[in-house]
Short mmCIF file of C-alpha atoms in Angstrom, two decimals:
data_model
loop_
_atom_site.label_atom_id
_atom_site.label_comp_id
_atom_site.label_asym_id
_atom_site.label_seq_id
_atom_site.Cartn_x
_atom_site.Cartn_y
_atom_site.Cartn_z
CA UNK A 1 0.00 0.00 0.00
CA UNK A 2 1.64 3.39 -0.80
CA UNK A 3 1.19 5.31 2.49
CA UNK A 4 2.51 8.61 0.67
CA UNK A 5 3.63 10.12 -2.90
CA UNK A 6 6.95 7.61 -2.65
CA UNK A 7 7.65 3.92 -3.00
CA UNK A 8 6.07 2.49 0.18
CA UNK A 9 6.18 -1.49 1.13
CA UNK A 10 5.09 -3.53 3.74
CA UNK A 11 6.00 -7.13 5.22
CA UNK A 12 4.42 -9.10 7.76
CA UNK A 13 5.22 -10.02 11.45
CA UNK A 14 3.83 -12.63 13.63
CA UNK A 15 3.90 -13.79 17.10
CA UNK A 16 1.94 -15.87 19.73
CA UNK A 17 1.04 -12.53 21.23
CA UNK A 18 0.17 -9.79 17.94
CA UNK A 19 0.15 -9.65 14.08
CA UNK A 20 1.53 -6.36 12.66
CA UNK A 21 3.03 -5.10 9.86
CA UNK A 22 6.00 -2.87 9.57
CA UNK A 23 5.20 -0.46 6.60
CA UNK A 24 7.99 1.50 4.73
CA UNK A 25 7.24 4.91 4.23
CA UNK A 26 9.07 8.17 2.98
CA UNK A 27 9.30 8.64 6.89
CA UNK A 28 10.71 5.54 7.62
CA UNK A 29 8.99 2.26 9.18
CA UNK A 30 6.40 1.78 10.63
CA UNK A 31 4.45 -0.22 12.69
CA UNK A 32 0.62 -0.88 11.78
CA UNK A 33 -2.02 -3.06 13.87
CA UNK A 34 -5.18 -4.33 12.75
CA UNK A 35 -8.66 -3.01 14.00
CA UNK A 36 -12.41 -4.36 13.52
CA UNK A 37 -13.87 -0.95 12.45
CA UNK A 38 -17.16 -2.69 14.15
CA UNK A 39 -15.47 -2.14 17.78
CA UNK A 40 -15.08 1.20 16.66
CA UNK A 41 -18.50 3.65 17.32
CA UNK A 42 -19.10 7.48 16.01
CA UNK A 43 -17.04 10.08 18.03
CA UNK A 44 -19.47 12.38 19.11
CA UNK A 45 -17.46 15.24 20.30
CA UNK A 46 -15.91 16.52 16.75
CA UNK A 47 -16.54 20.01 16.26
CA UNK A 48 -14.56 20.73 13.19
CA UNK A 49 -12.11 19.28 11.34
CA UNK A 50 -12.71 17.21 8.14
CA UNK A 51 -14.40 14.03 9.64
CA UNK A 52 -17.45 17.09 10.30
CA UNK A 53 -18.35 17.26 6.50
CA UNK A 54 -17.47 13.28 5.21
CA UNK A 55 -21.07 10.79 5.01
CA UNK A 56 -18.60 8.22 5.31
CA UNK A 57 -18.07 6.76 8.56
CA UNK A 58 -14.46 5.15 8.42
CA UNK A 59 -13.50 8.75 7.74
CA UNK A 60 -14.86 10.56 10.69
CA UNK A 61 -13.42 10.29 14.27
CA UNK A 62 -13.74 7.11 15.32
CA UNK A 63 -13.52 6.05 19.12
CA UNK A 64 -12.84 3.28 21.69
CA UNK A 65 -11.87 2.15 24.94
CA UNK A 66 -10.60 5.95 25.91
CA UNK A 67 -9.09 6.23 22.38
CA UNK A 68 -9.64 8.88 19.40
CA UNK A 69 -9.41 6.89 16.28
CA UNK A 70 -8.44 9.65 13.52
CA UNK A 71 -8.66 8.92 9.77
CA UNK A 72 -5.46 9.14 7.96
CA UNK A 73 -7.35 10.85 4.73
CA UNK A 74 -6.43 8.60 1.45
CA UNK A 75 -3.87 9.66 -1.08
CA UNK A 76 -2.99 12.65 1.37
CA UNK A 77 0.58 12.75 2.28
CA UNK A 78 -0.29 15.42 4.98
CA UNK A 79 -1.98 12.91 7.06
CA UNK A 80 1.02 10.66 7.11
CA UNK A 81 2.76 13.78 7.68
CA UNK A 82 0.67 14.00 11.46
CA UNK A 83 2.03 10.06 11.66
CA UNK A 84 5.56 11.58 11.29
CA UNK A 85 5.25 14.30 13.80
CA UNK A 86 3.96 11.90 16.61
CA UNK A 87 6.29 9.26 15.50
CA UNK A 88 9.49 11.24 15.37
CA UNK A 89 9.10 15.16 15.52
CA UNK A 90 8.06 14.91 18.97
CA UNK A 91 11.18 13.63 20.34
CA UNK A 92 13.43 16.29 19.46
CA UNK A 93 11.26 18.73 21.79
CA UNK A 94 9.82 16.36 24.93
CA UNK A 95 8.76 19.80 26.58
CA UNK A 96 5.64 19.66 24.72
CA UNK A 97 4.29 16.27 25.44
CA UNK A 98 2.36 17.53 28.13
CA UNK A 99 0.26 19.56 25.61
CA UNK A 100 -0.25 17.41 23.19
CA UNK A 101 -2.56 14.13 23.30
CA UNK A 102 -1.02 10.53 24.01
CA UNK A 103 0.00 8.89 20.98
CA UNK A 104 -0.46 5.09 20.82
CA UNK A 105 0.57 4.30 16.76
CA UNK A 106 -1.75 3.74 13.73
CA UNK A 107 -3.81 0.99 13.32
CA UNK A 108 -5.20 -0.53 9.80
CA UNK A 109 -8.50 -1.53 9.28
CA UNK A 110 -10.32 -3.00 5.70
CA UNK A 111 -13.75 -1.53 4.35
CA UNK A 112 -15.49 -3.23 1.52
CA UNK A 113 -15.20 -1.18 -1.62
CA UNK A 114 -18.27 1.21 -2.72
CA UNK A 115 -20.01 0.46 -5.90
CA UNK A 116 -18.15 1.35 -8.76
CA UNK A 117 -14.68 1.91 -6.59
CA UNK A 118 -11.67 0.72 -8.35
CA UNK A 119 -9.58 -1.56 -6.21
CA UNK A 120 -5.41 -0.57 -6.09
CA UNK A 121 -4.47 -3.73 -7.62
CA UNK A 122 -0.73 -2.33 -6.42
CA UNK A 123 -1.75 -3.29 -3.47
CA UNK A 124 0.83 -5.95 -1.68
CA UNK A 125 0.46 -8.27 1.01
CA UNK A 126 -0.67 -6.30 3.31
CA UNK A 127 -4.00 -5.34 1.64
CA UNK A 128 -4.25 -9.27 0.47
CA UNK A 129 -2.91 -11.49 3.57
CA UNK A 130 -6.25 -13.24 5.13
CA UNK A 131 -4.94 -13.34 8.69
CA UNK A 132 -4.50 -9.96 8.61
CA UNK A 133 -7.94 -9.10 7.07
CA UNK A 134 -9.19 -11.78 10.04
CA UNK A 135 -8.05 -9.57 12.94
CA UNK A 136 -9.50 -6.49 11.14
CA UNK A 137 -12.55 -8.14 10.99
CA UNK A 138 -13.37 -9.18 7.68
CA UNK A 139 -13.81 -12.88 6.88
CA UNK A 140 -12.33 -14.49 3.51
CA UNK A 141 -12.58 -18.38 2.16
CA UNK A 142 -8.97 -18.48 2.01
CA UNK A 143 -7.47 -22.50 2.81
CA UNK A 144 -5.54 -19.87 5.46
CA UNK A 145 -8.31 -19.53 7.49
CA UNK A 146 -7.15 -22.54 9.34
CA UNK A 147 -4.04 -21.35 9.77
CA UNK A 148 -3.45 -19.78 13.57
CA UNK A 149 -1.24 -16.22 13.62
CA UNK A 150 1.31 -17.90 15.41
CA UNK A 151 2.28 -20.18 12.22
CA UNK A 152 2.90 -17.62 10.00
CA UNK A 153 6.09 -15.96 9.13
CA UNK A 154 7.14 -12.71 7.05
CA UNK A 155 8.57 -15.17 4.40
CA UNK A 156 5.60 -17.19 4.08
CA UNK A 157 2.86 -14.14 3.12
CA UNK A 158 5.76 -12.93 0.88
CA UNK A 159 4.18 -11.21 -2.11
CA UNK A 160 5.17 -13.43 -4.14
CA UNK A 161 3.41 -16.31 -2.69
CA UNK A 162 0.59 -14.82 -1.37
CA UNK A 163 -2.78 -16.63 -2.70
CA UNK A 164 -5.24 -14.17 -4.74
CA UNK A 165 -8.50 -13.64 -2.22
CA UNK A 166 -11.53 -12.59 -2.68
CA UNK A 167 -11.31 -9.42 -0.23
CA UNK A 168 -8.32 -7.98 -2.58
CA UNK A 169 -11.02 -7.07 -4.89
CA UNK A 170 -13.43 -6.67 -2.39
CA UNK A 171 -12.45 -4.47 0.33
CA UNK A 172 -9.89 -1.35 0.73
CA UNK A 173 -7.58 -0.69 3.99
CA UNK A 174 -8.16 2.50 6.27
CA UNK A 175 -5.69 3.69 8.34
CA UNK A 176 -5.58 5.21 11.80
CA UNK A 177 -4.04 7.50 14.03
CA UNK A 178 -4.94 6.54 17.80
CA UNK A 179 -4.70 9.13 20.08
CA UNK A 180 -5.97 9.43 23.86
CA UNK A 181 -9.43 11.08 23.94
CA UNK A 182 -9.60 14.17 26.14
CA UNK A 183 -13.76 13.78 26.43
CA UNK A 184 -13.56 10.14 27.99
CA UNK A 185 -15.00 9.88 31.64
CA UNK A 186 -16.67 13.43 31.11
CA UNK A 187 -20.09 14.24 31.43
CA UNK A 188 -21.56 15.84 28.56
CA UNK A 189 -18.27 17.91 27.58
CA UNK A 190 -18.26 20.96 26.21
CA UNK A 191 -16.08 22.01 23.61
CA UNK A 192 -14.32 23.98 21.37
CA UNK A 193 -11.67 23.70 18.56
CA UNK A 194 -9.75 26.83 18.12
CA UNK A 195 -7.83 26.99 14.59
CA UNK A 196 -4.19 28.89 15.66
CA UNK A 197 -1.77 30.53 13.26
CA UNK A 198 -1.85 34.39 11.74
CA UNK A 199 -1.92 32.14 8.73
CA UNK A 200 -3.48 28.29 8.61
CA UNK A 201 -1.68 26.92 5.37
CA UNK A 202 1.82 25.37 5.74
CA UNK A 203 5.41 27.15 3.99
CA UNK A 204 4.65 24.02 0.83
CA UNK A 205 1.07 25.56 0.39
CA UNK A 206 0.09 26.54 -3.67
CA UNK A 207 -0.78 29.47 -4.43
CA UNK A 208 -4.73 28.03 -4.29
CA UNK A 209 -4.60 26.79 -0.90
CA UNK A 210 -3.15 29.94 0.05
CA UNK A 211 -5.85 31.88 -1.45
CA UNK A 212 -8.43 29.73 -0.39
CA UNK A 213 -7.12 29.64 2.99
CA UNK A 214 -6.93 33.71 3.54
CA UNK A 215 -10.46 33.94 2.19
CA UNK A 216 -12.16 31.81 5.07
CA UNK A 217 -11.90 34.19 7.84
CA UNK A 218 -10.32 37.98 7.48
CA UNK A 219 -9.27 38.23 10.83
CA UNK A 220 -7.14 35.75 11.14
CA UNK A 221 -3.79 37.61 10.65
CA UNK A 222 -5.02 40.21 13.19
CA UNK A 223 -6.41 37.63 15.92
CA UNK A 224 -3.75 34.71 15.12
CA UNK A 225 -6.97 32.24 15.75
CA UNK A 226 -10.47 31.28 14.97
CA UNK A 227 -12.85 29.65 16.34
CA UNK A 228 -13.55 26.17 14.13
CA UNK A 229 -16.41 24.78 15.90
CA UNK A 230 -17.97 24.24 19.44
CA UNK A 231 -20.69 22.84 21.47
CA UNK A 232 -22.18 23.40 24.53
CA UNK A 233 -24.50 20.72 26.68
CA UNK A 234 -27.78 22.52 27.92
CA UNK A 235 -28.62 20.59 31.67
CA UNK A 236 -32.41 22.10 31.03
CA UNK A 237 -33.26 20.78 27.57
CA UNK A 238 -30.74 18.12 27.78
CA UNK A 239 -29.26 18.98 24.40
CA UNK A 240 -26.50 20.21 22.72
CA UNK A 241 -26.50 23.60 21.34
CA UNK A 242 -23.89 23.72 17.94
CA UNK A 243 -21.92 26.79 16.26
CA UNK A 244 -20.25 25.42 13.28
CA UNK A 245 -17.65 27.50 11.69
CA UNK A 246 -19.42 29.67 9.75
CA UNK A 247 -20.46 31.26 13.54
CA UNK A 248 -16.97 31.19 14.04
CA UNK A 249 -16.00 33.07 11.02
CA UNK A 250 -18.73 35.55 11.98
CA UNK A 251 -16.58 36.67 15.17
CA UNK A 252 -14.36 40.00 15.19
CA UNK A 253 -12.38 41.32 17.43
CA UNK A 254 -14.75 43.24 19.35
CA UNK A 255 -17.24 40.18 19.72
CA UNK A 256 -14.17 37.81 20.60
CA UNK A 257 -14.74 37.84 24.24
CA UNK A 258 -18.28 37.38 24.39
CA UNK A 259 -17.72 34.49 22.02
CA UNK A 260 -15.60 32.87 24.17
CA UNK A 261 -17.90 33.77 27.16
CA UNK A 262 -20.90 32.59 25.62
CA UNK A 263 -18.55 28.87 25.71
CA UNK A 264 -16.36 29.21 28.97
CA UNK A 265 -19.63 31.21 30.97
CA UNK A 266 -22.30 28.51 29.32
CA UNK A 267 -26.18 29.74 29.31
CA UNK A 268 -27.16 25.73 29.77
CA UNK A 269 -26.39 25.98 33.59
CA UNK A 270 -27.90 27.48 36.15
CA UNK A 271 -26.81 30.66 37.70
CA UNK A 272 -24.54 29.93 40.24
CA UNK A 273 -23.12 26.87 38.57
CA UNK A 274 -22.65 29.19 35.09
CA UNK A 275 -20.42 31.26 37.47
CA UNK A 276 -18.95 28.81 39.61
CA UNK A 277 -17.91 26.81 36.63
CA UNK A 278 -16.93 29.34 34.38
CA UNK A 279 -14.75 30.97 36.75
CA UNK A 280 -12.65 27.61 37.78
CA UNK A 281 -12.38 26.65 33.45
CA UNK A 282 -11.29 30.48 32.56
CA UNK A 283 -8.62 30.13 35.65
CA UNK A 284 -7.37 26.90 35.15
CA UNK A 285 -7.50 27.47 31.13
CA UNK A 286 -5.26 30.51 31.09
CA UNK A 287 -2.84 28.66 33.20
CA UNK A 288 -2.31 25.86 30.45
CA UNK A 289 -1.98 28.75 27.71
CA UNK A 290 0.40 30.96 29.65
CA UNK A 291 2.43 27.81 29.85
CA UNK A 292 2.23 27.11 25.78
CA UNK A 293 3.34 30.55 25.83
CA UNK A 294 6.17 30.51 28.14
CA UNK A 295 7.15 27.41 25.64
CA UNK A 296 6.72 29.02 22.61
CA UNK A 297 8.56 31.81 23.17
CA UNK A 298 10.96 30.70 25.23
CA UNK A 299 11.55 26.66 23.99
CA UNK A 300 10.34 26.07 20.92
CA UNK A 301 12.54 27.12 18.32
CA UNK A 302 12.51 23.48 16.75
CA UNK A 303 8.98 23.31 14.79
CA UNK A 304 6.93 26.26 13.05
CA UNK A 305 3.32 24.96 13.06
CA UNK A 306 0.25 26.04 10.64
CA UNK A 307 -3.17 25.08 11.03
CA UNK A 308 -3.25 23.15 14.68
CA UNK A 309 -5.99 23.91 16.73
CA UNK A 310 -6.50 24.13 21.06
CA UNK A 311 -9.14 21.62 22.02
CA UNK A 312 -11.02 22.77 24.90
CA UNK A 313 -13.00 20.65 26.89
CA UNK A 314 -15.54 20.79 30.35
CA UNK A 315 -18.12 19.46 31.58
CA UNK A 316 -19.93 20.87 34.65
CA UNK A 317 -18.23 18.94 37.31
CA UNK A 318 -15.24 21.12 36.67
CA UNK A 319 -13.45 18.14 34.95
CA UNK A 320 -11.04 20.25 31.89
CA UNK A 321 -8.86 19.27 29.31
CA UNK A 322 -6.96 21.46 26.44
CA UNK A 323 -4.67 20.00 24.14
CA UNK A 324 -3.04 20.75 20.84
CA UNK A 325 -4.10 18.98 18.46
CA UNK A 326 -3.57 18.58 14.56
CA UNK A 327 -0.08 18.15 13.03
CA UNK A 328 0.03 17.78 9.69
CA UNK A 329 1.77 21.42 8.52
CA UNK A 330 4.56 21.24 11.07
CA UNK A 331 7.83 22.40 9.39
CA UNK A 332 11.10 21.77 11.31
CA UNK A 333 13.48 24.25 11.82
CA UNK A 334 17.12 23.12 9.95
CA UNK A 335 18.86 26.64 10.46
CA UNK A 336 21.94 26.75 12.65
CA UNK A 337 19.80 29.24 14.69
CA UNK A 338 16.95 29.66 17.12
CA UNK A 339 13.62 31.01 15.03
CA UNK A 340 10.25 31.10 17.36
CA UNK A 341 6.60 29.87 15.67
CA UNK A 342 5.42 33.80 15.93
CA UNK A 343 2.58 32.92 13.70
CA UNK A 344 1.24 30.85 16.53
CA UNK A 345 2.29 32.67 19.51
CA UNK A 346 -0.16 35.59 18.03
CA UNK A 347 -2.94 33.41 18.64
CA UNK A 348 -1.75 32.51 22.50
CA UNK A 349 -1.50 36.37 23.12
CA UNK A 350 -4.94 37.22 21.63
CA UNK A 351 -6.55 34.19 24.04
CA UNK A 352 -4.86 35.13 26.92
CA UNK A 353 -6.01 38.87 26.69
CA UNK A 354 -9.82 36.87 25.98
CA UNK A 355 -9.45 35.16 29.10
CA UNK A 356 -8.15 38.11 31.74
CA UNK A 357 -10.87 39.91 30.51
CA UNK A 358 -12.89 37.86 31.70
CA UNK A 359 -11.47 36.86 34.86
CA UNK A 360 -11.53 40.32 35.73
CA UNK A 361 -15.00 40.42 34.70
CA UNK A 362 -16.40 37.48 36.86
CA UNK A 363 -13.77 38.50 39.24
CA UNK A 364 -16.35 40.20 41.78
CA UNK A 365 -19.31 37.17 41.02
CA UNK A 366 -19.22 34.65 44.13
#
């Protein structure tokens, strides 16, 4: 399977205790796991990002046991580029592992092919092996269905005696990042996905993306963020109340802080709880962003990144969360000196204004 624009292979290994596959990629190797995407249910705590606009459901946000199972988007190299960032980036700055969500690898699961859906008949054994497709849940009538995963070795799957099945023209492979989920053990989260950056498109972008990336929101330079999406839980009606983007795009900078307010300060408690609650999130929030701060302008001179977002999450029990999330327009830094993400940091300073104004605000409220 070609996991980006380069040559990409893939051989097999098997042990009494897993299957997996090590898969060459213009990154390097890397290890891949099978799934059942029927253990796998809806997440439903998106707010933005592209798994909000696909019908299909192997390509939304996915989620299990505590786990975010994330799409890695066909045929785009960016997504393998997010792979690369947890797989290897990270390491060369630790200091932001705190801020970012656990990473627990990529895991490959098989979908049967849509009507009229031309199969990649480059595909090698790892599309075609049956024991594989077994653990990811699809069943073949291949004689190696009697076989156990504990018989079988990277030479004999080999490519070049693997048997033609049925599934290699039948079903496709999807791939996953699996990340911790921030929502899990929360009750009724709220959240919000702030896009960061003066600019969201990476230093590679065409002159299109560029254009079409300027276009969506014209404060962005100013602000150095949007807001992509929320939600907030209403204990009354028992619902959720949505603002999609195109509420977020409809913010300026003089209706920034009641934006925020209308999210941190949420209308679907009561009074005192709207205050209590609101107070304790907006305090402990601008703690965590202070912090990216201090590390961004003080640490980070390694990676530049474009179009990550801050996930903010709550519920009313006071339970938070805020992570960084989204990696794949991180560009390293190669020069023989320091140079700070200041596209990003504009963002940070525009929130933490947000948020002192309204600490000082609800500063009085008991």
């Amino acid at each position: 399977m070609s996991a980006v624009s380069g040559e990409s292979s893939s051989s097999l290994v098997a042990d009494q205790q897993e299957q997996y596959y090590i898969e060459k990629t213009d990154y390097g190797e890397l290890k891949i796991t099978p799934i059942d995407i029927n253990c796998l249910e809806a997440c439903m705590n998106q707010v933005a990002g592209h798994g909000t606009r696909k019908k299909k459901k192997e390509l939304s946000l996915m989620v299990r046991d505590c786990k975010i199972y994330k799409a890695i988007q066909p045929g785009k190299k960016r997504s393998w580029s997010e792979v690369h960032f947890y797989e290897n980036q990270v390491k060369l700055a630790a200091y932001l592992l705190p801020f970012i969500p656990k990473y627990y690898g990529v895991q490959r699961t098989f979908v049967p092919l849509e009507e009229g859906e031309i199969p990649d008949i480059t595909s090698n054994s790892s599309v075609m092996d049956t024991l594989y497709l077994q653990q990811a849940g699809v069943s073949t009538n291949s004689d190696l269905n009697s076989q156990s995963s504990s018989e079988v070795s990277s030479s004999s799957v080999s490519p070049a005696n693997t048997p033609t099945l049925p599934s290699q023209q039948t079903f496709k492979p999807i791939d996953f990042i699996v990340l911790e989920d921030i929502t899990a053990n929360m009750d009724h989260p709220n959240v919000m996905d702030i896009k960061m950056g003066q600019r969201t498109y990476g230093e590679d972008a065409s002159p299109q993306k560029i254009l079409e990336e300027e276009s969506k929101y014209v404060y962005q330079h100013q602000l150095g963020m949007r807001i992509s999406g929320a939600k907030i839980y209403d204990i009354v009606k028992k619902e959720y109340q949505y603002f999609d983007r195109q509420w977020g795009r409809s913010v300026t900078p003089d209706t920034i802080v009641e934006a925020m307010e209308t999210f941190l300060f949420s209308n679907g408690f009561d009074e005192e709880t709207r205050v209590s609650v609101g107070r304790h999130v907006t305090n402990l929030l601008l703690k965590e962003v202070r912090k990216i701060h201090h590390l961004f302008t003080e640490k980070n001179d390694k990676f530049r990144m474009y179009a990550s977002s801050l996930l903010i999450v709550y519920d009313r029990n006071k339970n938070f969360s805020m992570k960084i999330i989204d990696f794949s327009h991180v560009h390293q830094n190669l020069l023989h000196q320091p140079v700070y993400d200041t596209n990003f940091i504009q963002g940070l300073v525009t929130i933490i204004s947000v948020l002192e104004t309204l600490e000082e605000r609800y500063s009085q409220q008991q």
